[in-house]
Short mmCIF file of C-alpha atoms in Angstrom, two decimals:
data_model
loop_
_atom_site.label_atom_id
_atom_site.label_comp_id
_atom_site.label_asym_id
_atom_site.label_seq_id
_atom_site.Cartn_x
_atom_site.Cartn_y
_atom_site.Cartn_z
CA UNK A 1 -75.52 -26.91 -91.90
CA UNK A 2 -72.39 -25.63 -93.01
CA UNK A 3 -71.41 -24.78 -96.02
CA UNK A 4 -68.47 -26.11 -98.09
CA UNK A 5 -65.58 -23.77 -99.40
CA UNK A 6 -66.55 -22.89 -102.71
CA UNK A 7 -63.14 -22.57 -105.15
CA UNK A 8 -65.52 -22.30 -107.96
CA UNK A 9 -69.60 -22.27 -108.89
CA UNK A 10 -69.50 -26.19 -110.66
CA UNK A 11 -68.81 -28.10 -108.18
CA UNK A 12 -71.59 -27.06 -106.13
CA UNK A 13 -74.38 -29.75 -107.55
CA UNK A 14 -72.28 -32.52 -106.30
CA UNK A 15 -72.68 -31.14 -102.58
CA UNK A 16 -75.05 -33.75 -100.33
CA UNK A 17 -78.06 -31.63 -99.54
CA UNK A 18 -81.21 -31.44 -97.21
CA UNK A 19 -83.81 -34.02 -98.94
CA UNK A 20 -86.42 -31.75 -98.15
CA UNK A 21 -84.59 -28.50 -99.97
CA UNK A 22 -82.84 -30.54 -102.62
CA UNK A 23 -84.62 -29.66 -106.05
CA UNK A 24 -85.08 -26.21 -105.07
CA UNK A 25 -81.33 -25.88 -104.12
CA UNK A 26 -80.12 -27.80 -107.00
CA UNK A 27 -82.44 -25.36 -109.12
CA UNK A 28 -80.39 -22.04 -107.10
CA UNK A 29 -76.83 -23.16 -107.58
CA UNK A 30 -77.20 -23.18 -111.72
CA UNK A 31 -78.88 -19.93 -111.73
CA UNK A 32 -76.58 -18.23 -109.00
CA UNK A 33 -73.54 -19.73 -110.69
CA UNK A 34 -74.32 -18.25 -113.55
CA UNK A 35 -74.81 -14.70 -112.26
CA UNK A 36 -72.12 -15.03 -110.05
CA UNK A 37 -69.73 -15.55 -113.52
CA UNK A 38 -71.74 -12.60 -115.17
CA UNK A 39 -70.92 -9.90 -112.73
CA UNK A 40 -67.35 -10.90 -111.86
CA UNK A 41 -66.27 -11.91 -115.47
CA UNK A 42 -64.26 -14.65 -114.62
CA UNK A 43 -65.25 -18.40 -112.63
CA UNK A 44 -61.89 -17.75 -110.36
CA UNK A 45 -63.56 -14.78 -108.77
CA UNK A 46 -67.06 -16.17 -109.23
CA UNK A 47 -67.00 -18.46 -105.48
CA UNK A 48 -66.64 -15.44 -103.13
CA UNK A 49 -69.28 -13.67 -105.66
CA UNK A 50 -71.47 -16.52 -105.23
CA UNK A 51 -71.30 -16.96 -101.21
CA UNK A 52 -71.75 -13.38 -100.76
CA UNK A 53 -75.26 -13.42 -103.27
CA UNK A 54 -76.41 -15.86 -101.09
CA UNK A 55 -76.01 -14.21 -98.12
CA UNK A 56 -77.91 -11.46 -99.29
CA UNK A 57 -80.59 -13.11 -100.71
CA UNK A 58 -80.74 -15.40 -97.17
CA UNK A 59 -80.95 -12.40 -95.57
CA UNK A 60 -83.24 -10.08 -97.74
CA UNK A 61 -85.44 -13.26 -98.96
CA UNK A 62 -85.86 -14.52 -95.19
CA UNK A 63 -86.49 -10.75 -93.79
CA UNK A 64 -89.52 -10.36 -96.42
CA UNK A 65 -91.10 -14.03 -95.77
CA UNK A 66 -91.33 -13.42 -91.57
CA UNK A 67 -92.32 -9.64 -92.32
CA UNK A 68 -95.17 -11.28 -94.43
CA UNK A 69 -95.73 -14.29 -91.78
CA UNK A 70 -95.68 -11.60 -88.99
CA UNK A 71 -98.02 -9.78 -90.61
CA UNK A 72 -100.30 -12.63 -91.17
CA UNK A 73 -99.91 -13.58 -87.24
CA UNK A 74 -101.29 -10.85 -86.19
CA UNK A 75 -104.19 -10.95 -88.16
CA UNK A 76 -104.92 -14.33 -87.70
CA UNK A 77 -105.02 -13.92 -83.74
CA UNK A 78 -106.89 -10.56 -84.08
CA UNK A 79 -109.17 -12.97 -86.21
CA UNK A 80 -109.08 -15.33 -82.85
CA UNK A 81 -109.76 -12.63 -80.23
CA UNK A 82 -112.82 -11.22 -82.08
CA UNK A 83 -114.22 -15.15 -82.80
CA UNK A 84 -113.82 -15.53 -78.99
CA UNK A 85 -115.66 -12.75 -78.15
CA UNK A 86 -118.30 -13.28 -80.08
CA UNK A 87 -118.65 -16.42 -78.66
CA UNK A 88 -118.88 -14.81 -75.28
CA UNK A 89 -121.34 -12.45 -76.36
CA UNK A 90 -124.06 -15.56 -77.74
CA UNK A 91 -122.98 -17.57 -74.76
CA UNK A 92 -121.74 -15.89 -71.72
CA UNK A 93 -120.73 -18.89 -69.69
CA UNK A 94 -119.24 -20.85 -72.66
CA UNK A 95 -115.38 -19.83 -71.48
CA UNK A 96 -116.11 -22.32 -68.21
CA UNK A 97 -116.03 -25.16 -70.55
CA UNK A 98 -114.67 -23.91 -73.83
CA UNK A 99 -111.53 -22.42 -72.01
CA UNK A 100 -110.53 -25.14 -69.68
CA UNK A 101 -111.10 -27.62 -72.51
CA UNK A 102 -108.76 -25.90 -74.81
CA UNK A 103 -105.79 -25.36 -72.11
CA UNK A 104 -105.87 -28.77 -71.58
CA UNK A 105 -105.82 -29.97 -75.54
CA UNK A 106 -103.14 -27.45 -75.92
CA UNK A 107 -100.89 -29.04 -73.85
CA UNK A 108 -101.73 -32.41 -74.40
CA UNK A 109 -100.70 -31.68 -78.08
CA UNK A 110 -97.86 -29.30 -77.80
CA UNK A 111 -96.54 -31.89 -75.12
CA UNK A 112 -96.90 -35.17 -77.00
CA UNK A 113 -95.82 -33.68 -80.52
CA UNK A 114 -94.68 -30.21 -80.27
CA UNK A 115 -92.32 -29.91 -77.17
CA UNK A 116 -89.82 -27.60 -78.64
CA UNK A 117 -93.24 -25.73 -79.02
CA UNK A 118 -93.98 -24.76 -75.52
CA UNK A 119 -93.87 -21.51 -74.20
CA UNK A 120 -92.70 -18.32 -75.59
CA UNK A 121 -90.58 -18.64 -78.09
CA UNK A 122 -87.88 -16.62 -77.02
CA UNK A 123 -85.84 -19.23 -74.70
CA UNK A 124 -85.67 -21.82 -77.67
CA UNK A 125 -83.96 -19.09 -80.12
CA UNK A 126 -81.64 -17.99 -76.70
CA UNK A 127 -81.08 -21.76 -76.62
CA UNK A 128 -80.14 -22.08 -80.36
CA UNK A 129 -78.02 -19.32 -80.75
CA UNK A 130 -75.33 -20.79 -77.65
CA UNK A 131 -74.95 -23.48 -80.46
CA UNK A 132 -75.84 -23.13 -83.48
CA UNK A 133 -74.20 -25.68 -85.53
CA UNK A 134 -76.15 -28.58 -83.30
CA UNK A 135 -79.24 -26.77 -82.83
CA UNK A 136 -80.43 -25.72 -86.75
CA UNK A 137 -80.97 -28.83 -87.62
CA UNK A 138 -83.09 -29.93 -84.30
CA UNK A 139 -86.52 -29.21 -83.29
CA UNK A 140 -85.89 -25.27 -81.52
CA UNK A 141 -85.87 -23.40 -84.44
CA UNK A 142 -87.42 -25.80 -87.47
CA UNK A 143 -90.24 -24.87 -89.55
CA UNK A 144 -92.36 -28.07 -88.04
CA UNK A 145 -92.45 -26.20 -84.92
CA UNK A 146 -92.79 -22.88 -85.57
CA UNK A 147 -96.06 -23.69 -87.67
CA UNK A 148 -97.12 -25.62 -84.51
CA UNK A 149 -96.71 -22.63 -82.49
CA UNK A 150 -98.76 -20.44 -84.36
CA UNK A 151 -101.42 -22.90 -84.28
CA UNK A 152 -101.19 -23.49 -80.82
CA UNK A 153 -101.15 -19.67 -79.18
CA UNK A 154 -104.27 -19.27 -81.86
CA UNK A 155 -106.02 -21.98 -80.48
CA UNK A 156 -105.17 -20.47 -76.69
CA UNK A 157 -106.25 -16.75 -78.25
CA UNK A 158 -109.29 -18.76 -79.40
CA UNK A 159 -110.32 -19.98 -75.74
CA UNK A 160 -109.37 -16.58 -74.55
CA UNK A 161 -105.80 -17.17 -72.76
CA UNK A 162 -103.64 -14.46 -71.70
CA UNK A 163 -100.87 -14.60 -73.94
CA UNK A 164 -99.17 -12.32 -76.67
CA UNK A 165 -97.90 -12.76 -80.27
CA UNK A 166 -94.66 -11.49 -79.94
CA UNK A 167 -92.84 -14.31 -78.71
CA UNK A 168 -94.31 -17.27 -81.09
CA UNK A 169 -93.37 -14.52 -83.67
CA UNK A 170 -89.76 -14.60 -82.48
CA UNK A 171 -89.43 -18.64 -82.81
CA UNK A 172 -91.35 -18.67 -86.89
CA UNK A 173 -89.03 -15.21 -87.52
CA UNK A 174 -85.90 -17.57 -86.28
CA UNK A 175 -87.12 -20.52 -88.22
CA UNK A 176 -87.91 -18.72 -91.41
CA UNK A 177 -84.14 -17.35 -91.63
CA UNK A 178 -82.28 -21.12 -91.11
CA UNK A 179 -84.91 -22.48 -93.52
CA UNK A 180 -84.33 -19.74 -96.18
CA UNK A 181 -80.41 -19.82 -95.08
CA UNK A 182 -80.26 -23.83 -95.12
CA UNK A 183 -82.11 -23.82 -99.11
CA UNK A 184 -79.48 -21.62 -99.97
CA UNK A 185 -76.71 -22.93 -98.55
CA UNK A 186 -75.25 -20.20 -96.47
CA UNK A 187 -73.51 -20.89 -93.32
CA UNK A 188 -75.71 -20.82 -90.38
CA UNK A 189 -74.24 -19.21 -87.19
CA UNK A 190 -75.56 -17.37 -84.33
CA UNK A 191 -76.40 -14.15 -85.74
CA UNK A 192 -78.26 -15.81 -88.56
CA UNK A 193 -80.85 -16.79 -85.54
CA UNK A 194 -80.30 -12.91 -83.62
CA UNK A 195 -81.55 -11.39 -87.01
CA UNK A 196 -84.55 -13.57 -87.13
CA UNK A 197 -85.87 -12.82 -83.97
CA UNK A 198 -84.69 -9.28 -84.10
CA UNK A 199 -86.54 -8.93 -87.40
CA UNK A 200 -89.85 -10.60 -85.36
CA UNK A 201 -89.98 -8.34 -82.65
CA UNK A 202 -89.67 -5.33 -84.90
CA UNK A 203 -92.59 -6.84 -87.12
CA UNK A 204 -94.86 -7.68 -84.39
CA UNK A 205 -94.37 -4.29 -82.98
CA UNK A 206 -94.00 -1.86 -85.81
CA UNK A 207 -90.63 -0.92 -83.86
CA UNK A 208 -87.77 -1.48 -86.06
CA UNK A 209 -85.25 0.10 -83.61
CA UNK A 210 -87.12 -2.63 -80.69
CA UNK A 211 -85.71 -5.13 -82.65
CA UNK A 212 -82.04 -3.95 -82.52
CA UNK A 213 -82.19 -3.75 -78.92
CA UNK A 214 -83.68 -6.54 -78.48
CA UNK A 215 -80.96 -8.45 -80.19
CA UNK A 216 -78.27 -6.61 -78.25
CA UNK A 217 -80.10 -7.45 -74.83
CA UNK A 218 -81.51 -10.69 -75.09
CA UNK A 219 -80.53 -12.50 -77.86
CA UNK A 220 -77.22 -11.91 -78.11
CA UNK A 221 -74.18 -13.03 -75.71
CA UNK A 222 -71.65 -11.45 -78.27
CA UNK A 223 -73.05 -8.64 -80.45
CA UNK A 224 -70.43 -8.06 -83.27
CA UNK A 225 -70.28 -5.46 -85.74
CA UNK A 226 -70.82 -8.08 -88.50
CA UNK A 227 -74.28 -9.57 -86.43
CA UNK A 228 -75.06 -5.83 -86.12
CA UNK A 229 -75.27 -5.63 -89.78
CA UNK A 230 -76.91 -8.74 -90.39
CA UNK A 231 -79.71 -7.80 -87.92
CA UNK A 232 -80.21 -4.63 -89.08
CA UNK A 233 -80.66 -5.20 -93.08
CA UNK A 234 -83.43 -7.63 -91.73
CA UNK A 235 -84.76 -5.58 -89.35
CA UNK A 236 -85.33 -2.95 -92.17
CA UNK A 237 -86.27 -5.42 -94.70
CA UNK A 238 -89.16 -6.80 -92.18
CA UNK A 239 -90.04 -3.02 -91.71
CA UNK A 240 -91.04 -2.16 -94.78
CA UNK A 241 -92.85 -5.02 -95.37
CA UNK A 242 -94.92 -4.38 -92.49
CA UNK A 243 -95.08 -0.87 -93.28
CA UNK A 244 -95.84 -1.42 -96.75
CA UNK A 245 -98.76 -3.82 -96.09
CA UNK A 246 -100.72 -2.65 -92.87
CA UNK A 247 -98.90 1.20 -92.89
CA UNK A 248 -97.10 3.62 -90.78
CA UNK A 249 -99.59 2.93 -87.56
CA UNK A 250 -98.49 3.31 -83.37
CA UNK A 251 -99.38 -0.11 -81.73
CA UNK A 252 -101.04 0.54 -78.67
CA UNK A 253 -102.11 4.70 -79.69
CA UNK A 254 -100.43 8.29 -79.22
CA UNK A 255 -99.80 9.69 -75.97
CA UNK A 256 -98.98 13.32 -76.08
CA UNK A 257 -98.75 13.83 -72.38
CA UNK A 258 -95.24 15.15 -70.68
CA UNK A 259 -94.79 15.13 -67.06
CA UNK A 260 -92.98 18.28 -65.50
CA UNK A 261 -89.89 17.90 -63.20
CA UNK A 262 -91.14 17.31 -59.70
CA UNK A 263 -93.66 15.31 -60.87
CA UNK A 264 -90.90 13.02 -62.31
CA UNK A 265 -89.29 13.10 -59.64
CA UNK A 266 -91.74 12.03 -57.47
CA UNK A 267 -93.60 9.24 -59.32
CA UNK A 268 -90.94 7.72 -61.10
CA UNK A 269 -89.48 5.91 -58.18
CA UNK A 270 -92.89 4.86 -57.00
CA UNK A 271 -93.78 3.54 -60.34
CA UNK A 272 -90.02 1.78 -60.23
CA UNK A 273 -90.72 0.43 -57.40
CA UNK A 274 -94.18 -0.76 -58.11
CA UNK A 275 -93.55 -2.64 -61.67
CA UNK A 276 -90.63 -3.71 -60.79
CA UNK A 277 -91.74 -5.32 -57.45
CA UNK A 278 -94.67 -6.66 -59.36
CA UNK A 279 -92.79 -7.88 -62.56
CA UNK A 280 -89.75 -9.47 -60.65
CA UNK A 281 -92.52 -11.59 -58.48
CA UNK A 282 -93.82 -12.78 -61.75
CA UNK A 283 -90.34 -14.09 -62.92
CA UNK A 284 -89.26 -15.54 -59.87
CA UNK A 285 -93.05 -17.82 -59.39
CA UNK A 286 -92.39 -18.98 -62.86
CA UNK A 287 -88.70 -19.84 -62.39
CA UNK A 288 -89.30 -21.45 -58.93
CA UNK A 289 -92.00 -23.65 -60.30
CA UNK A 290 -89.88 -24.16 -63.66
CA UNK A 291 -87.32 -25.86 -61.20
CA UNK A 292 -89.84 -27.77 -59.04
CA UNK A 293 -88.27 -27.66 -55.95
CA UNK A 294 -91.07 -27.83 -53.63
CA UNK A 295 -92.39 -31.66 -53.58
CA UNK A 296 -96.16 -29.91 -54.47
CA UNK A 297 -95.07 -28.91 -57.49
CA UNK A 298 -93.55 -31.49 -58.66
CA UNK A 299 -97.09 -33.76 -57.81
CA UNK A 300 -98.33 -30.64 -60.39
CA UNK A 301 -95.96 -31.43 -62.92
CA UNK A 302 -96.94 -34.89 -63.16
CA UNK A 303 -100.46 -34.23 -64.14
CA UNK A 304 -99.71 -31.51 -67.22
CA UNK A 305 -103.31 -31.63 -68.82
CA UNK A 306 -104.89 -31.70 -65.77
CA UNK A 307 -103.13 -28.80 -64.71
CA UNK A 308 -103.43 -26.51 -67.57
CA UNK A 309 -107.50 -27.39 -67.44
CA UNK A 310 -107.17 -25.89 -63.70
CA UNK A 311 -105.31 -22.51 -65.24
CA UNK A 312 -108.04 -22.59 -68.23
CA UNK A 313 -110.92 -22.55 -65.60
CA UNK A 314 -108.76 -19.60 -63.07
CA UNK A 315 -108.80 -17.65 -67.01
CA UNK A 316 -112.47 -18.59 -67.41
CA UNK A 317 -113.00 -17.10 -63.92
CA UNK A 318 -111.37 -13.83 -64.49
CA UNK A 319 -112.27 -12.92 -67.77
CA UNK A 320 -116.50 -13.55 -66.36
CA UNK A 321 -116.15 -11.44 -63.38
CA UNK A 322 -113.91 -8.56 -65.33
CA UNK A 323 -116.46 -8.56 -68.05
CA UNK A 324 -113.65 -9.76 -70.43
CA UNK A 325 -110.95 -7.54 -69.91
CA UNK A 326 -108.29 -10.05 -69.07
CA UNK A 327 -109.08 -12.11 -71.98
CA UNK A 328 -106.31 -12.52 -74.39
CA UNK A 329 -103.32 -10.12 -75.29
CA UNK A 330 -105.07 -7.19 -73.29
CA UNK A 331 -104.32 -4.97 -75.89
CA UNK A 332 -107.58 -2.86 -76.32
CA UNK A 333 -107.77 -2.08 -72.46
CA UNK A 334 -104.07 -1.18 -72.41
CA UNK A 335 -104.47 1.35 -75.60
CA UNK A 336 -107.49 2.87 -73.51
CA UNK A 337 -105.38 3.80 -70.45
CA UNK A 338 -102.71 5.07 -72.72
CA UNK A 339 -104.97 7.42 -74.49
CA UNK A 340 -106.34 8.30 -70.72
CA UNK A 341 -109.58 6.43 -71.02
CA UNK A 342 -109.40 4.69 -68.05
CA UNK A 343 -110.56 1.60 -66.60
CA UNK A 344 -111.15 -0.28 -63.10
CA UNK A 345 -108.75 0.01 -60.70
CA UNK A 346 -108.69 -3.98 -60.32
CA UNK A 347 -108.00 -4.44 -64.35
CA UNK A 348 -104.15 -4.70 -63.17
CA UNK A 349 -104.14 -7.37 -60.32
CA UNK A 350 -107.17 -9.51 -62.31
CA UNK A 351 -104.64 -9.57 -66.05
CA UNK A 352 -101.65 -10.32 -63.83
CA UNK A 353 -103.34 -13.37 -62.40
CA UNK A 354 -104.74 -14.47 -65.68
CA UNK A 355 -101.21 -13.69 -67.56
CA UNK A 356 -99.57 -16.08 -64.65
CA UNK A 357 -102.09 -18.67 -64.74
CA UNK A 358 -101.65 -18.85 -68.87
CA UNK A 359 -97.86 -18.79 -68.24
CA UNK A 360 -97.70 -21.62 -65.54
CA UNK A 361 -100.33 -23.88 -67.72
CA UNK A 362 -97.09 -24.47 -70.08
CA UNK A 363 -98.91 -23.90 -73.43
CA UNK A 364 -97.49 -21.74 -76.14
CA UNK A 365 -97.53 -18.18 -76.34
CA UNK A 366 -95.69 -15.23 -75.38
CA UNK A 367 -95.62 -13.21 -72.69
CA UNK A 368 -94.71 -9.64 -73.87
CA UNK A 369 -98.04 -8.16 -74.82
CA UNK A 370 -99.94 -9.44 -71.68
CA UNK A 371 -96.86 -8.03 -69.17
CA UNK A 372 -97.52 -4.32 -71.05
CA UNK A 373 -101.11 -4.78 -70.16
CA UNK A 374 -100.25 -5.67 -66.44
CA UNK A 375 -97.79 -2.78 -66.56
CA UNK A 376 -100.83 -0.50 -67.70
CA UNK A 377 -102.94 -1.71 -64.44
CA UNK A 378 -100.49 -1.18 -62.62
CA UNK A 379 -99.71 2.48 -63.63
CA UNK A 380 -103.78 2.61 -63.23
CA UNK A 381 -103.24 1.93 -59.86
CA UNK A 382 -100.70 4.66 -59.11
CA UNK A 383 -102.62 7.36 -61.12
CA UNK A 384 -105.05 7.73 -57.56
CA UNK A 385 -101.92 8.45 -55.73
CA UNK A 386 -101.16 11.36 -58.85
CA UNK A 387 -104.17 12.74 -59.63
CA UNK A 388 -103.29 15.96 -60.59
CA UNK A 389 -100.98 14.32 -63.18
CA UNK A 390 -101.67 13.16 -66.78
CA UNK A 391 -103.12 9.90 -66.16
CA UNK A 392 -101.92 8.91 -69.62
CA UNK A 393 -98.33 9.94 -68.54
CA UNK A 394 -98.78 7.54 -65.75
CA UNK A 395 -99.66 4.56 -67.28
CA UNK A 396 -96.87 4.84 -69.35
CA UNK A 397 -94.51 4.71 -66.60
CA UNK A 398 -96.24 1.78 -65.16
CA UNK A 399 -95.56 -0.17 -67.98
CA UNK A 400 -92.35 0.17 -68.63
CA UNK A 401 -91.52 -0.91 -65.03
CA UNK A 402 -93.57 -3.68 -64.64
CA UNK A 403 -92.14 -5.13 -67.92
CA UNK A 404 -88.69 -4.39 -67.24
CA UNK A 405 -89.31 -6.20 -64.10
CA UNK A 406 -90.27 -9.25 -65.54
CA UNK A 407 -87.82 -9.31 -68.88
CA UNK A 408 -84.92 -7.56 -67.31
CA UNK A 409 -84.18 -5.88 -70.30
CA UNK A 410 -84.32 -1.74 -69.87
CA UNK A 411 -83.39 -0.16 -72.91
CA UNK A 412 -85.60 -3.18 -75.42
CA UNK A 413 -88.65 -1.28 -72.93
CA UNK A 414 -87.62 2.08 -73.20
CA UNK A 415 -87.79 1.76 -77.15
CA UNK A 416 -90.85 -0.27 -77.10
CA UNK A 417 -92.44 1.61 -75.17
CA UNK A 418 -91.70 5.18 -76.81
CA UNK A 419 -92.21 3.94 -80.32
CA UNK A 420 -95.74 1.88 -79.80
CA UNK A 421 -97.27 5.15 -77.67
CA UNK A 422 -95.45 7.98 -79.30
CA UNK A 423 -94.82 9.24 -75.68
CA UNK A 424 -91.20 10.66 -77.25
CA UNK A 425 -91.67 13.39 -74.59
CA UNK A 426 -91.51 11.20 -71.69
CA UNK A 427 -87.80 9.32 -72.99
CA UNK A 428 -85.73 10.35 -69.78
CA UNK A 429 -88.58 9.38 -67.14
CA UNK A 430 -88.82 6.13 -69.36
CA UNK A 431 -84.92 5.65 -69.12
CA UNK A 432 -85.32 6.41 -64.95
CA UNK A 433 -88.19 4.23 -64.53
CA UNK A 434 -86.68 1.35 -66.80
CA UNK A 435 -83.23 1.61 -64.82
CA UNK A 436 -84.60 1.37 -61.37
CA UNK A 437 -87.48 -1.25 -62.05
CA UNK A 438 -84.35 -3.41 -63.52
CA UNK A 439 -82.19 -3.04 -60.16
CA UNK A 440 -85.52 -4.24 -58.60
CA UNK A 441 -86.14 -6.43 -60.68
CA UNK A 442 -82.80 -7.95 -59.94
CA UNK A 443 -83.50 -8.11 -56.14
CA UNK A 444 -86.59 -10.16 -56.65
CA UNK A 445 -85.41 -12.21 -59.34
CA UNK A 446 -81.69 -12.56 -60.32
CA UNK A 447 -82.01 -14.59 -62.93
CA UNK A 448 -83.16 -12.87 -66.08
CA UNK A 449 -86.20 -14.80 -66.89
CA UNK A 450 -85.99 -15.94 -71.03
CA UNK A 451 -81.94 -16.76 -69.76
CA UNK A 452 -83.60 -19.14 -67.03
CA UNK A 453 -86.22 -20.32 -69.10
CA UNK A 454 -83.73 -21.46 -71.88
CA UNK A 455 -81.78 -23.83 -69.62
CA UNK A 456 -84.02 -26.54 -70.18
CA UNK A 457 -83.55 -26.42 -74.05
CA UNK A 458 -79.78 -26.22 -73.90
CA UNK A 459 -78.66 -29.54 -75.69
CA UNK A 460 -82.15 -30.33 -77.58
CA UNK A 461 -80.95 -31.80 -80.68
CA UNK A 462 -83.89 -34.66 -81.00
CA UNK A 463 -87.86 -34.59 -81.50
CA UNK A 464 -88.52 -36.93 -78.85
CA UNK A 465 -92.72 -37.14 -78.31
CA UNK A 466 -93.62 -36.82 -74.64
CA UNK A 467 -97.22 -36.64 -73.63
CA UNK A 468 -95.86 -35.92 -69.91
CA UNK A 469 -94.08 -32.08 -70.11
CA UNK A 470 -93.19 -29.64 -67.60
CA UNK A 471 -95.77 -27.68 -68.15
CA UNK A 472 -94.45 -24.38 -66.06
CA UNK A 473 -91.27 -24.26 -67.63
CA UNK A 474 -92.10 -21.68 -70.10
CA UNK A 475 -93.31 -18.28 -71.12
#
């Protein structure tokens, strides 16, 4: 909603207003109007004083409230993992019916109420910020469906599906900042909705310079100076929160292992090739069954639930005969191969099955946490062609190339990567890996998957219920 031009601070209570927001605006403009005439000492000065206050506060005010729901995201889905497993551990064959049962419900729900709600997360903030003016006030980045996202990837974490937090985050952080930015009146553009999910990634994460690149990669067509500064007072804001309240902490461990110069050169083109091979099949099966071309999938699409109860049981499958592994975000096996742990060579093909079956089902949740885990198999994989290398070091290099692969976006991985496994000594065989794995991901799959996956929200401006969705049209 855009604002009016403000010539001066009275006139601002006759301005039509959200229903919703009203009394709580209403409340803002008397007590902003008033400081605005304190600190400028006259009312002539006191509209420019006033717009810029409330950009701050949009900005600082929304930064702290997603740091705070981020925060309480992940702890409600570690919440989920751990009630799953002990679920598993009373009843080892519950996940044949438990799991199927809850794809299907998932979808059913997110399809008939929720369909702004599907997927990741990421394509619906793409999708908003091409127009923002149209798309604040619809159903990509509202409040209604960001809560139902959360909901919904808990209730898949719940029934053990392979998806990640990071995404879902993206969407609430988006929705937070045109709530908090719509209360107060401040104009709403694009950058408004590149800080938001800039701010989320760096909250989920613990990786406040992730988010910037992240914005600069994927969010944003047009990165200005004045977006840059916008995303990076929330970015910081969100950072300390999440410092503040679970501490300075590296998300998936410390690796301290350094590879020496022929060994570089020698396994960071097979990794390259490797992830990204991997990662850019990934995109391209969920693009090419996003656009249904082949008559069978369309017969697929037509059946939703029925579907996503198929993908529950393929999950249920997996996670049995890899004694859980595959389960959820993956994020305990992949910190064990980072620290050099270890685990079965057939950890990385088994989570990249489960992470596509969870994917093509067309229920919420995001896809970034499960791809690191597949890229952690797969640099598992290589470390029997290396073994006379850290295996740690390895890994590392896996993952950065299978998830470049499948996001297309190198230096967001790079930064990731070094700042949630400390592997600081590895930043130019990161920066190799990440650039060749992207020109192969590019062969497999030119179209950069959260771009593709946005088309189909381009233009939502309406909640329209649908209880039939195209279910694998999202990540």
């Amino acid at each position: 909603m855009a604002s009016p031009r403000l010539k001066q601070a009275r006139p601002l209570a006759r301005f039509r207003i959200n229903v919703k927001d009203g009394a709580m605006a209403a409340s803002l403009d008397t007590f902003l109007a008033r400081l605005a005439r304190l600190t400028n000492g006259s009312v002539g000065r006191s509209g420019e004083a006033l717009r810029r206050l409330r950009r701050r506060l949009a900005t600082g005010g929304g930064a702290v409230l997603l740091g705070l729901a981020a925060l309480a995201f992940a702890r409600a889905g570690d919440t989920a993992q751990a009630l799953f497993t002990r679920l598993v551990a009373a009843i080892p064959y519950a996940p044949l019916l438990l799991t199927p049962a809850l794809f299907a419900a998932v979808v059913y729900v997110t399809g008939r109420w929720f369909p702004a709600a599907r997927g990741s997360g990421i394509p619906q903030v793409i999708a908003a910020a091409r127009d923002p003016q149209d798309q604040v006030t619809g159903p990509l980045v509202s409040l209604r469906t960001a809560f139902a996202k959360v909901g919904l990837t808990l209730a898949m974490l719940l029934g053990g599906g392979s998806v990640g937090r990071e995404g879902p985050t993206v969407q609430l952080s988006a929705a937070i900042m045109v709530w908090i930015s719509r209360v107060l009146r401040v104009p709403i553009g694009a950058g408004v909705l590149i800080a938001g999910g800039a701010a989320g990634v760096a909250a989920a994460f613990n990786t406040p310079l992730a988010g910037v690149a992240f914005a600069i990669e994927e969010l944003a067509s047009a990165y200005e100076q004045k977006v840059a500064v916008l995303v990076m007072a929330a970015v910081m804001i969100a950072g300390l929160v999440s410092l503040g309240i679970a501490g300075d902490y590296v998300y998936f461990g410390t690796m301290g292992q350094t590879l020496g110069v022929r060994a570089v050169l020698l396994v960071t083109p097979v990794a390259a090739v490797a992830g990204g091979l991997t990662g850019g099949l990934f995109s391209r099966i969920v693009l090419d069954i996003a656009e249904a071309a082949h008559p069978a999938v369309r017969r697929l699409k037509e059946r939703p639930v029925l579907f996503a109860a198929g993908c529950g049981l393929v999950v249920a499958l997996l996670g049995l005969t890899s004694t859980g592994t595959t389960w959820g975000t993956g994020y305990a096996a992949t910190r064990q191969l980072v620290e050099g742990h270890g685990q079965p060579l057939w950890f990385g093909p088994a989570k990249f099955a489960a992470a596509l079956a969870t994917t093509l089902s067309g229920a919420p949740g995001g896809v970034f946490a499960p791809s690191l885990a597949v890229g952690a198999g797969v640099g598992n994989l290589l470390t029997v062609l290396f073994p006379a290398d850290p295996p740690g070091a390895i890994v590392v290099l896996g993952m950065i190339a299978y998830f470049v692969g499948v996001v297309r976006a190198p230096l967001t991985a790079v930064i990731i990567i070094s700042e949630t496994t400390a592997s600081r000594g590895l930043i130019i065989p990161l920066f190799a890996t990440a650039l060749l794995a992207d020109a192969i991901g590019a062969w497999v799959c030119p179209t950069r998957l959260y771009h593709g996956l946005a088309k189909p929200f381009i233009g939502v401006r309406e909640h329209v219920p649908d209880c039939r969705p195209n279910p694998p049209s999202s990540i």
